[in-house]
Amino acid sequence: MASPLDAVTAFLLKHPPAELARGELTLAPALPWLVVALLVAAGIGLTVSAVRTLRGTSTRDRWTLGLLRGAAFLLLGLCLLRPSLVLSRAVPQRNILAILLDDSRSMQIADQGGQARLEVVQGAFADSSALVAALGDRFALRFYRVDGSATPITGSSALTGTGHRTAIASALADVRDALADAPLAGIVLVSDGADNASSDLARELLALAARGIPVHTVGVGTPRLRRDVAVEAVRLPESVLEGGEAVGEVVVRLRGVGGERATFTLEAAGRLVHVDTLRLPDDQDLAAIPIRVPPLVVGVHELTASVTPLEGEVIAANNAGTAVLRVRAGPEKILHVEGEPRAELPFLRRAAATDSALQVVTLLRSAPGKYLRLGVDDSLDLVGGFPTTREALFRYRAIVLGSVEAAFFTADQLRMLEEFVGVRGGGLFVLGGRRALAEGGYGGTALGTVLPIVLDGVTALAADAPAMMWQAVPTAAGARHPALALAVTPGLTVAQWGRLPMISTVNALAAPRPGATVLLEGRDSLRRGARPLLVTHRYGAGQVAVLGAQDLWRWELNATVPDSDASLAALWPRMLRWMLDGVPTRVEVTLTSPLVNPGETGTATVQVRDASFQATDRVRPVVRLMPPDAPAVELPLIPVLGAVGRYAVRIPTVSEGAYHLEVLAVADGDSVRAPPTALRAALAVAEPGSSERDDALLQDLAAQTGGRAFDVTALEELPDAVTLTRAGITVREANDLWDAPLFLLLLLGVVVADWTIRRRRGLA
């Protein structure tokens, strides 16, 4: 139903706003342009002359009368130019109109006056409906069922509401390709807008707009449910090292349930791994609920997070969401460099030794030119000291720099350290000490620019300066950070850190760089302020952290700490694992989506790098797919244009299960395997989210393609709207606007205003 404003616009300009928006304004002058311009100029000139001769009037009155009469001549001149609205309309019965009907499970929700969304759609687009009859008089209709793709159907009666996914971009692309050689005048998309596919919708809309094909959207469902808890997303790290927890969050959308208590559960392969009962916030529409996944065996795991349905909840089907977690095998190598023996070293190594997934290789300078090497694989490893080639250094996944001065490294080695983070994507953990940071002369070096704190201009403390004692206090970000989680909740974590003894630093830590995150602050015994103690940021492809403390070992030897407190033993493995998170390998496989429905085709990209972590196309990897119920097959690789060493892979699925990918690259006799990756096909892949109608998506989709957005209960104007199109076989018609009521009313208004002023001044 048209709004009052639309009705007024249609009366004044003879066309509704939708036609004005889709049409082109042109001029078809009744007389030559020059003649019209001369007539208007002459009229305005006579007006000015006449007004100037008026006696007994003020300057203001003369200006007002002159402007009114000049406006009258301009309106007459505009009418002589004959403005027209050119509309492009589809020729009846010469074009195709594609009607896409959402058939996902969310269409079974009964929120349309007691009717299910599917029933409303089937009624509105039934073969016998007046709407379909009106559309059929103008177009050849093609109906499609939309779930993971677009499938031709005979009509709305073929809908079942059983689709597990709504892939709007894929559906639009399927229709565009299927009707590429046909006169496609437009597309009508009937949906609730719950698009849960990972396809690039913006790219598809751009392709449709380029061809001038409008997409008209018909919204189904309630924009805001009365009472509902919906799992919007389950966010977990892409992978976790074996033996470690995975810390993530469940994003839930809340409607009318604020302040109530709800139970959250997390299952892995049907096994309960996490349960928590929390009070739902009453001041948020979206809430992030933290979850912890206990250590799982090496492999790919499908996790399901769910919320126990609350009493009176409108929809319970959206109370669960899925995610995939890859647990990678260790051990992973970390290079620890110290320039002098110090007490922290044995405590760090002893704590790391409790974690079998970590291999800490220590290079300790025992005397000038002499080194103690601990944890090496071979007797020749690091025999000459710190690596001198990028290939040798980049074999490690993280580096810990202790109390070692910048002069220990050559200029090229300092640049290698910078590239280790920025190019290789490794983790760098810098510890405090007498020879570290500004005290170690790193200011102004290539490595100094990598750190998350400012060293340039910082004056190092004197060599005999006393150590400063600080109480380590987690910031708001630190209390939630998995590396610092000494307890199960942020509040308990802060309390546990508060019970630990004070630690010392001999470094003048300066301000964090812009964009850096402070995880720990140091506070003195008088609480006169706080200073950064643990700071981190992303640099290039990698991550850097600076811990200003030099003696965490005090925790184990302090008499106030009970023997049962394993804070230090737990902290070092957590922080070292943190440095390994997200560090790439030479061959990386990235899945577009780790979960698909059986029968769908998954996609992945494979990136190949050489030993110095430069992308290379000299090595072509081999990708083998191991389906759950069939022999292994080799998959073809499609080079990605403009991306060196990157290939696209399509992964077909048939039945439920895990489809494992084995990727191997061989270069100069060196075999490099990608970490284990698997695509899971499961019918549990359901539409996440609140199942509310996404008006923003539907309106944006229509606006970007030149279509209109409708409600399923108000489709009277749809037949006229789809007729206005530039696609297909069309006819252009020019509609005069000069005789629109608006111009007559404006002209009458000017004349009446002029007469009123002259009468009041005694001039008429």
JSON list of N, CA and C in Angstrom, two decimals, residues 6-47:
[
{"chain": "A", "resi": 6, "resn": "ASP", "atom": "N", "xyz": [3.77, 9.17, -0.97]},
{"chain": "A", "resi": 6, "resn": "ASP", "atom": "CA", "xyz": [3.84, 8.63, -2.34]},
{"chain": "A", "resi": 6, "resn": "ASP", "atom": "C", "xyz": [2.62, 9.05, -3.15]},
{"chain": "A", "resi": 7, "resn": "ALA", "atom": "N", "xyz": [1.44, 9.04, -2.50]},
{"chain": "A", "resi": 7, "resn": "ALA", "atom": "CA", "xyz": [0.22, 9.42, -3.21]},
{"chain": "A", "resi": 7, "resn": "ALA", "atom": "C", "xyz": [0.25, 10.89, -3.61]},
{"chain": "A", "resi": 8, "resn": "VAL", "atom": "N", "xyz": [0.76, 11.75, -2.73]},
{"chain": "A", "resi": 8, "resn": "VAL", "atom": "CA", "xyz": [0.87, 13.17, -3.04]},
{"chain": "A", "resi": 8, "resn": "VAL", "atom": "C", "xyz": [1.84, 13.38, -4.20]},
{"chain": "A", "resi": 9, "resn": "THR", "atom": "N", "xyz": [2.99, 12.67, -4.15]},
{"chain": "A", "resi": 9, "resn": "THR", "atom": "CA", "xyz": [3.97, 12.80, -5.23]},
{"chain": "A", "resi": 9, "resn": "THR", "atom": "C", "xyz": [3.38, 12.35, -6.57]},
{"chain": "A", "resi": 10, "resn": "ALA", "atom": "N", "xyz": [2.65, 11.24, -6.54]},
{"chain": "A", "resi": 10, "resn": "ALA", "atom": "CA", "xyz": [2.03, 10.74, -7.78]},
{"chain": "A", "resi": 10, "resn": "ALA", "atom": "C", "xyz": [1.02, 11.74, -8.34]},
{"chain": "A", "resi": 11, "resn": "PHE", "atom": "N", "xyz": [0.28, 12.46, -7.47]},
{"chain": "A", "resi": 11, "resn": "PHE", "atom": "CA", "xyz": [-0.67, 13.46, -7.94]},
{"chain": "A", "resi": 11, "resn": "PHE", "atom": "C", "xyz": [0.03, 14.67, -8.53]},
{"chain": "A", "resi": 12, "resn": "LEU", "atom": "N", "xyz": [1.07, 15.16, -7.85]},
{"chain": "A", "resi": 12, "resn": "LEU", "atom": "CA", "xyz": [1.73, 16.38, -8.28]},
{"chain": "A", "resi": 12, "resn": "LEU", "atom": "C", "xyz": [2.53, 16.19, -9.56]},
{"chain": "A", "resi": 13, "resn": "LEU", "atom": "N", "xyz": [3.17, 15.03, -9.72]},
{"chain": "A", "resi": 13, "resn": "LEU", "atom": "CA", "xyz": [4.06, 14.82, -10.86]},
{"chain": "A", "resi": 13, "resn": "LEU", "atom": "C", "xyz": [3.54, 13.76, -11.83]},
{"chain": "A", "resi": 14, "resn": "LYS", "atom": "N", "xyz": [2.34, 13.26, -11.60]},
{"chain": "A", "resi": 14, "resn": "LYS", "atom": "CA", "xyz": [1.68, 12.29, -12.48]},
{"chain": "A", "resi": 14, "resn": "LYS", "atom": "C", "xyz": [2.33, 10.91, -12.47]},
{"chain": "A", "resi": 15, "resn": "HIS", "atom": "N", "xyz": [3.37, 10.73, -11.66]},
{"chain": "A", "resi": 15, "resn": "HIS", "atom": "CA", "xyz": [4.06, 9.45, -11.58]},
{"chain": "A", "resi": 15, "resn": "HIS", "atom": "C", "xyz": [4.45, 9.17, -10.13]},
{"chain": "A", "resi": 16, "resn": "PRO", "atom": "N", "xyz": [4.35, 7.93, -9.69]},
{"chain": "A", "resi": 16, "resn": "PRO", "atom": "CA", "xyz": [4.78, 7.59, -8.33]},
{"chain": "A", "resi": 16, "resn": "PRO", "atom": "C", "xyz": [6.29, 7.70, -8.19]},
{"chain": "A", "resi": 17, "resn": "PRO", "atom": "N", "xyz": [6.78, 7.80, -6.95]},
{"chain": "A", "resi": 17, "resn": "PRO", "atom": "CA", "xyz": [8.24, 7.93, -6.74]},
{"chain": "A", "resi": 17, "resn": "PRO", "atom": "C", "xyz": [9.04, 6.80, -7.38]},
{"chain": "A", "resi": 18, "resn": "ALA", "atom": "N", "xyz": [8.50, 5.58, -7.38]},
{"chain": "A", "resi": 18, "resn": "ALA", "atom": "CA", "xyz": [9.25, 4.46, -7.96]},
{"chain": "A", "resi": 18, "resn": "ALA", "atom": "C", "xyz": [9.54, 4.69, -9.44]},
{"chain": "A", "resi": 19, "resn": "GLU", "atom": "N", "xyz": [8.56, 5.22, -10.17]},
{"chain": "A", "resi": 19, "resn": "GLU", "atom": "CA", "xyz": [8.78, 5.50, -11.60]},
{"chain": "A", "resi": 19, "resn": "GLU", "atom": "C", "xyz": [9.74, 6.67, -11.78]},
{"chain": "A", "resi": 20, "resn": "LEU", "atom": "N", "xyz": [9.64, 7.66, -10.92]},
{"chain": "A", "resi": 20, "resn": "LEU", "atom": "CA", "xyz": [10.56, 8.79, -11.02]},
{"chain": "A", "resi": 20, "resn": "LEU", "atom": "C", "xyz": [12.00, 8.34, -10.78]},
{"chain": "A", "resi": 21, "resn": "ALA", "atom": "N", "xyz": [12.18, 7.40, -9.84]},
{"chain": "A", "resi": 21, "resn": "ALA", "atom": "CA", "xyz": [13.53, 6.92, -9.54]},
{"chain": "A", "resi": 21, "resn": "ALA", "atom": "C", "xyz": [14.10, 6.08, -10.68]},
{"chain": "A", "resi": 22, "resn": "ARG", "atom": "N", "xyz": [13.25, 5.32, -11.37]},
{"chain": "A", "resi": 22, "resn": "ARG", "atom": "CA", "xyz": [13.72, 4.44, -12.43]},
{"chain": "A", "resi": 22, "resn": "ARG", "atom": "C", "xyz": [13.81, 5.13, -13.79]},
{"chain": "A", "resi": 23, "resn": "GLY", "atom": "N", "xyz": [13.12, 6.29, -13.96]},
{"chain": "A", "resi": 23, "resn": "GLY", "atom": "CA", "xyz": [13.10, 6.95, -15.25]},
{"chain": "A", "resi": 23, "resn": "GLY", "atom": "C", "xyz": [14.25, 7.91, -15.47]},
{"chain": "A", "resi": 24, "resn": "GLU", "atom": "N", "xyz": [14.31, 8.46, -16.67]},
{"chain": "A", "resi": 24, "resn": "GLU", "atom": "CA", "xyz": [15.32, 9.44, -17.05]},
{"chain": "A", "resi": 24, "resn": "GLU", "atom": "C", "xyz": [14.64, 10.75, -17.40]},
{"chain": "A", "resi": 25, "resn": "LEU", "atom": "N", "xyz": [15.09, 11.83, -16.81]},
{"chain": "A", "resi": 25, "resn": "LEU", "atom": "CA", "xyz": [14.54, 13.15, -17.10]},
{"chain": "A", "resi": 25, "resn": "LEU", "atom": "C", "xyz": [15.20, 13.71, -18.36]},
{"chain": "A", "resi": 26, "resn": "THR", "atom": "N", "xyz": [14.38, 14.12, -19.32]},
{"chain": "A", "resi": 26, "resn": "THR", "atom": "CA", "xyz": [14.90, 14.70, -20.56]},
{"chain": "A", "resi": 26, "resn": "THR", "atom": "C", "xyz": [14.10, 15.96, -20.89]},
{"chain": "A", "resi": 27, "resn": "LEU", "atom": "N", "xyz": [14.58, 16.72, -21.86]},
{"chain": "A", "resi": 27, "resn": "LEU", "atom": "CA", "xyz": [13.90, 17.93, -22.33]},
{"chain": "A", "resi": 27, "resn": "LEU", "atom": "C", "xyz": [13.62, 17.79, -23.82]},
{"chain": "A", "resi": 28, "resn": "ALA", "atom": "N", "xyz": [12.39, 18.16, -24.20]},
{"chain": "A", "resi": 28, "resn": "ALA", "atom": "CA", "xyz": [12.00, 18.15, -25.62]},
{"chain": "A", "resi": 28, "resn": "ALA", "atom": "C", "xyz": [11.38, 19.50, -25.95]},
{"chain": "A", "resi": 29, "resn": "PRO", "atom": "N", "xyz": [12.20, 20.55, -26.15]},
{"chain": "A", "resi": 29, "resn": "PRO", "atom": "CA", "xyz": [11.69, 21.93, -26.27]},
{"chain": "A", "resi": 29, "resn": "PRO", "atom": "C", "xyz": [10.67, 22.08, -27.41]},
{"chain": "A", "resi": 30, "resn": "ALA", "atom": "N", "xyz": [9.56, 22.80, -27.11]},
{"chain": "A", "resi": 30, "resn": "ALA", "atom": "CA", "xyz": [8.57, 23.12, -28.14]},
{"chain": "A", "resi": 30, "resn": "ALA", "atom": "C", "xyz": [9.14, 24.12, -29.14]},
{"chain": "A", "resi": 31, "resn": "LEU", "atom": "N", "xyz": [10.05, 24.98, -28.69]},
{"chain": "A", "resi": 31, "resn": "LEU", "atom": "CA", "xyz": [10.75, 25.95, -29.53]},
{"chain": "A", "resi": 31, "resn": "LEU", "atom": "C", "xyz": [12.24, 25.73, -29.36]},
{"chain": "A", "resi": 32, "resn": "PRO", "atom": "N", "xyz": [13.04, 26.22, -30.26]},
{"chain": "A", "resi": 32, "resn": "PRO", "atom": "CA", "xyz": [14.49, 26.09, -30.10]},
{"chain": "A", "resi": 32, "resn": "PRO", "atom": "C", "xyz": [14.95, 26.69, -28.76]},
{"chain": "A", "resi": 33, "resn": "TRP", "atom": "N", "xyz": [16.03, 26.12, -28.23]},
{"chain": "A", "resi": 33, "resn": "TRP", "atom": "CA", "xyz": [16.55, 26.57, -26.94]},
{"chain": "A", "resi": 33, "resn": "TRP", "atom": "C", "xyz": [16.79, 28.08, -26.94]},
{"chain": "A", "resi": 34, "resn": "LEU", "atom": "N", "xyz": [17.40, 28.57, -27.98]},
{"chain": "A", "resi": 34, "resn": "LEU", "atom": "CA", "xyz": [17.75, 29.99, -28.03]},
{"chain": "A", "resi": 34, "resn": "LEU", "atom": "C", "xyz": [16.51, 30.86, -27.98]},
{"chain": "A", "resi": 35, "resn": "VAL", "atom": "N", "xyz": [15.45, 30.43, -28.66]},
{"chain": "A", "resi": 35, "resn": "VAL", "atom": "CA", "xyz": [14.21, 31.21, -28.66]},
{"chain": "A", "resi": 35, "resn": "VAL", "atom": "C", "xyz": [13.60, 31.24, -27.27]},
{"chain": "A", "resi": 36, "resn": "VAL", "atom": "N", "xyz": [13.57, 30.10, -26.61]},
{"chain": "A", "resi": 36, "resn": "VAL", "atom": "CA", "xyz": [13.02, 30.04, -25.25]},
{"chain": "A", "resi": 36, "resn": "VAL", "atom": "C", "xyz": [13.83, 30.93, -24.31]},
{"chain": "A", "resi": 37, "resn": "ALA", "atom": "N", "xyz": [15.15, 30.87, -24.44]},
{"chain": "A", "resi": 37, "resn": "ALA", "atom": "CA", "xyz": [16.00, 31.68, -23.57]},
{"chain": "A", "resi": 37, "resn": "ALA", "atom": "C", "xyz": [15.76, 33.17, -23.80]},
{"chain": "A", "resi": 38, "resn": "LEU", "atom": "N", "xyz": [15.61, 33.55, -25.08]},
{"chain": "A", "resi": 38, "resn": "LEU", "atom": "CA", "xyz": [15.36, 34.97, -25.39]},
{"chain": "A", "resi": 38, "resn": "LEU", "atom": "C", "xyz": [14.01, 35.43, -24.86]},
{"chain": "A", "resi": 39, "resn": "LEU", "atom": "N", "xyz": [12.99, 34.59, -24.96]},
{"chain": "A", "resi": 39, "resn": "LEU", "atom": "CA", "xyz": [11.66, 34.95, -24.46]},
{"chain": "A", "resi": 39, "resn": "LEU", "atom": "C", "xyz": [11.69, 35.12, -22.94]},
{"chain": "A", "resi": 40, "resn": "VAL", "atom": "N", "xyz": [12.34, 34.21, -22.26]},
{"chain": "A", "resi": 40, "resn": "VAL", "atom": "CA", "xyz": [12.42, 34.32, -20.80]},
{"chain": "A", "resi": 40, "resn": "VAL", "atom": "C", "xyz": [13.20, 35.56, -20.40]},
{"chain": "A", "resi": 41, "resn": "ALA", "atom": "N", "xyz": [14.32, 35.82, -21.09]},
{"chain": "A", "resi": 41, "resn": "ALA", "atom": "CA", "xyz": [15.13, 37.00, -20.77]},
{"chain": "A", "resi": 41, "resn": "ALA", "atom": "C", "xyz": [14.35, 38.29, -21.03]},
{"chain": "A", "resi": 42, "resn": "ALA", "atom": "N", "xyz": [13.58, 38.30, -22.13]},
{"chain": "A", "resi": 42, "resn": "ALA", "atom": "CA", "xyz": [12.78, 39.50, -22.44]},
{"chain": "A", "resi": 42, "resn": "ALA", "atom": "C", "xyz": [11.72, 39.71, -21.38]},
{"chain": "A", "resi": 43, "resn": "GLY", "atom": "N", "xyz": [11.06, 38.64, -20.97]},
{"chain": "A", "resi": 43, "resn": "GLY", "atom": "CA", "xyz": [10.04, 38.77, -19.93]},
{"chain": "A", "resi": 43, "resn": "GLY", "atom": "C", "xyz": [10.61, 39.27, -18.63]},
{"chain": "A", "resi": 44, "resn": "ILE", "atom": "N", "xyz": [11.76, 38.74, -18.24]},
{"chain": "A", "resi": 44, "resn": "ILE", "atom": "CA", "xyz": [12.39, 39.19, -17.00]},
{"chain": "A", "resi": 44, "resn": "ILE", "atom": "C", "xyz": [12.83, 40.64, -17.12]},
{"chain": "A", "resi": 45, "resn": "GLY", "atom": "N", "xyz": [13.32, 41.03, -18.33]},
{"chain": "A", "resi": 45, "resn": "GLY", "atom": "CA", "xyz": [13.74, 42.41, -18.53]},
{"chain": "A", "resi": 45, "resn": "GLY", "atom": "C", "xyz": [12.57, 43.38, -18.41]},
{"chain": "A", "resi": 46, "resn": "LEU", "atom": "N", "xyz": [11.43, 43.04, -19.04]},
{"chain": "A", "resi": 46, "resn": "LEU", "atom": "CA", "xyz": [10.24, 43.88, -18.92]},
{"chain": "A", "resi": 46, "resn": "LEU", "atom": "C", "xyz": [9.78, 43.96, -17.48]},
{"chain": "A", "resi": 47, "resn": "THR", "atom": "N", "xyz": [9.88, 42.84, -16.76]},
{"chain": "A", "resi": 47, "resn": "THR", "atom": "CA", "xyz": [9.47, 42.83, -15.35]},
{"chain": "A", "resi": 47, "resn": "THR", "atom": "C", "xyz": [10.32, 43.78, -14.53]}
]
